[in-house]
Short mmCIF file of C-alpha atoms in Angstrom, two decimals:
data_model
loop_
_atom_site.label_atom_id
_atom_site.label_comp_id
_atom_site.label_asym_id
_atom_site.label_seq_id
_atom_site.Cartn_x
_atom_site.Cartn_y
_atom_site.Cartn_z
CA UNK J 1 44.06 216.10 270.29
CA UNK J 2 46.90 213.23 270.33
CA UNK J 3 50.32 213.32 268.90
CA UNK J 4 51.74 209.62 268.24
CA UNK J 5 55.39 209.44 267.85
CA UNK J 6 56.45 205.98 266.63
CA UNK J 7 60.10 204.27 266.32
CA UNK J 8 61.43 200.94 265.75
CA UNK J 9 60.95 200.31 262.02
CA UNK J 10 64.75 198.59 259.95
CA UNK J 11 65.70 196.90 257.78
CA UNK J 12 65.94 193.50 258.60
CA UNK J 13 65.99 189.58 256.83
CA UNK J 14 63.53 187.34 256.45
CA UNK J 15 62.70 185.94 259.51
CA UNK J 16 63.84 188.20 261.55
CA UNK J 17 61.86 190.16 264.20
CA UNK J 18 61.21 193.86 265.41
CA UNK J 19 58.82 195.53 267.65
CA UNK J 20 57.71 198.95 267.00
CA UNK J 21 56.81 201.52 269.92
CA UNK J 22 53.88 203.99 269.54
CA UNK J 23 54.40 207.32 272.27
CA UNK J 24 51.00 209.10 272.58
CA UNK J 25 50.94 212.47 274.45
CA UNK J 26 48.18 214.72 274.44
CA UNK J 27 43.75 214.36 275.27
CA UNK J 28 43.07 210.96 275.92
CA UNK J 29 39.56 208.77 276.25
CA UNK J 30 38.69 205.41 277.69
CA UNK J 31 36.81 204.56 275.15
CA UNK J 32 40.34 205.11 273.03
CA UNK J 33 40.93 202.27 269.97
CA UNK J 34 44.83 202.16 269.42
CA UNK J 35 46.68 200.68 266.27
CA UNK J 36 48.92 199.82 263.28
CA UNK J 37 47.98 200.14 259.88
CA UNK J 38 50.75 199.77 256.71
CA UNK J 39 51.20 201.44 253.37
CA UNK J 40 52.97 199.36 250.27
CA UNK J 41 54.44 201.08 247.62
CA UNK J 42 51.14 201.77 245.30
CA UNK J 43 48.86 199.63 247.80
CA UNK J 44 46.20 201.65 249.98
CA UNK J 45 46.76 201.19 253.32
CA UNK J 46 46.20 198.12 255.26
CA UNK J 47 44.77 197.02 258.60
CA UNK J 48 47.56 195.47 260.90
CA UNK J 49 46.19 195.23 264.46
CA UNK J 50 44.17 197.19 266.93
CA UNK J 51 43.62 196.83 270.51
CA UNK J 52 41.20 198.77 272.77
CA UNK J 53 43.34 201.22 275.51
CA UNK J 54 40.47 199.27 278.39
CA UNK J 55 40.42 196.11 278.23
CA UNK J 56 43.15 195.42 275.80
CA UNK J 57 40.97 193.49 273.21
CA UNK J 58 42.77 192.50 269.69
CA UNK J 59 42.31 192.01 266.96
CA UNK J 60 44.61 191.48 264.04
CA UNK J 61 44.59 191.12 259.88
CA UNK J 62 44.59 187.30 258.78
CA UNK J 63 47.84 188.16 257.17
CA UNK J 64 50.00 188.95 260.37
CA UNK J 65 47.80 186.51 262.49
CA UNK J 66 50.22 184.61 264.86
CA UNK J 67 53.51 186.34 263.89
CA UNK J 68 52.08 190.04 265.09
CA UNK J 69 51.57 190.97 268.69
CA UNK J 70 50.04 194.09 269.54
CA UNK J 71 50.03 195.20 273.21
CA UNK J 72 50.04 198.35 275.16
CA UNK J 73 51.39 200.10 278.78
CA UNK J 74 48.48 202.35 279.77
CA UNK J 75 51.04 203.60 282.29
CA UNK J 76 53.24 204.70 279.35
CA UNK J 77 50.62 205.29 276.78
CA UNK J 78 52.88 203.55 274.65
CA UNK J 79 51.43 200.84 272.25
CA UNK J 80 53.63 197.95 270.93
CA UNK J 81 53.64 195.63 267.67
CA UNK J 82 56.07 192.90 267.79
CA UNK J 83 56.38 191.20 264.66
CA UNK J 84 57.70 188.04 264.14
CA UNK J 85 58.44 186.12 261.86
CA UNK J 86 58.50 188.78 258.69
CA UNK J 87 58.55 188.18 255.10
CA UNK J 88 59.03 190.54 252.50
CA UNK J 89 55.56 191.51 252.50
CA UNK J 90 55.60 192.70 255.15
CA UNK J 91 57.33 195.48 253.73
CA UNK J 92 55.71 198.67 253.98
CA UNK J 93 56.02 202.27 256.06
CA UNK J 94 53.72 201.07 259.24
CA UNK J 95 51.32 204.22 260.44
CA UNK J 96 50.08 204.33 264.13
CA UNK J 97 47.03 205.18 264.53
CA UNK J 98 44.62 206.24 267.94
CA UNK J 99 40.65 206.12 266.99
CA UNK J 100 37.42 207.09 269.35
CA UNK J 101 36.07 204.14 267.92
CA UNK J 102 34.01 201.25 268.63
CA UNK J 103 35.98 197.39 268.29
CA UNK J 104 34.11 196.21 265.92
CA UNK J 105 35.37 199.31 263.75
CA UNK J 106 38.75 199.18 263.85
CA UNK J 107 39.30 198.33 260.69
CA UNK J 108 38.27 201.09 258.96
CA UNK J 109 40.94 203.71 258.70
CA UNK J 110 37.97 206.16 258.24
CA UNK J 111 38.08 206.09 261.60
CA UNK J 112 41.10 206.82 262.71
CA UNK J 113 41.36 210.56 264.03
CA UNK J 114 45.66 210.61 264.49
CA UNK J 115 48.08 209.27 262.77
CA UNK J 116 51.99 208.99 263.17
CA UNK J 117 54.19 210.32 260.84
CA UNK J 118 54.95 206.62 259.90
CA UNK J 119 58.38 204.42 260.64
CA UNK J 120 60.03 202.14 257.50
CA UNK J 121 59.74 198.54 258.06
CA UNK J 122 61.89 196.46 255.22
CA UNK J 123 61.86 192.81 255.21
CA UNK J 124 64.94 191.67 252.25
CA UNK J 125 64.81 188.07 251.19
#
């Protein structure tokens, strides 16, 4: 059992920045994979970024590469998503996720067993 609590969402203007936080509690494993998905109205869930708990190896969707940075603080059991140069296309509900899965399958939403409640990010032009 892993519980994920997200924070940091909000409404900003294009070009602004936000940092999302996700605090994990409960049972965790060394092979744990954590990341972020997002879902815009009328669209399917979309992979954003992922990071391995051990080693900190990262993966990003092409749409956010160079603008977003995922990181983790193992001591605090917290994962972050620093979002810079935000665009209106980034508007979505962002979900923190946790999986007991290989890094190679990080982009597959079906691999994630635990999901946060979601936090709204709205970017206006």
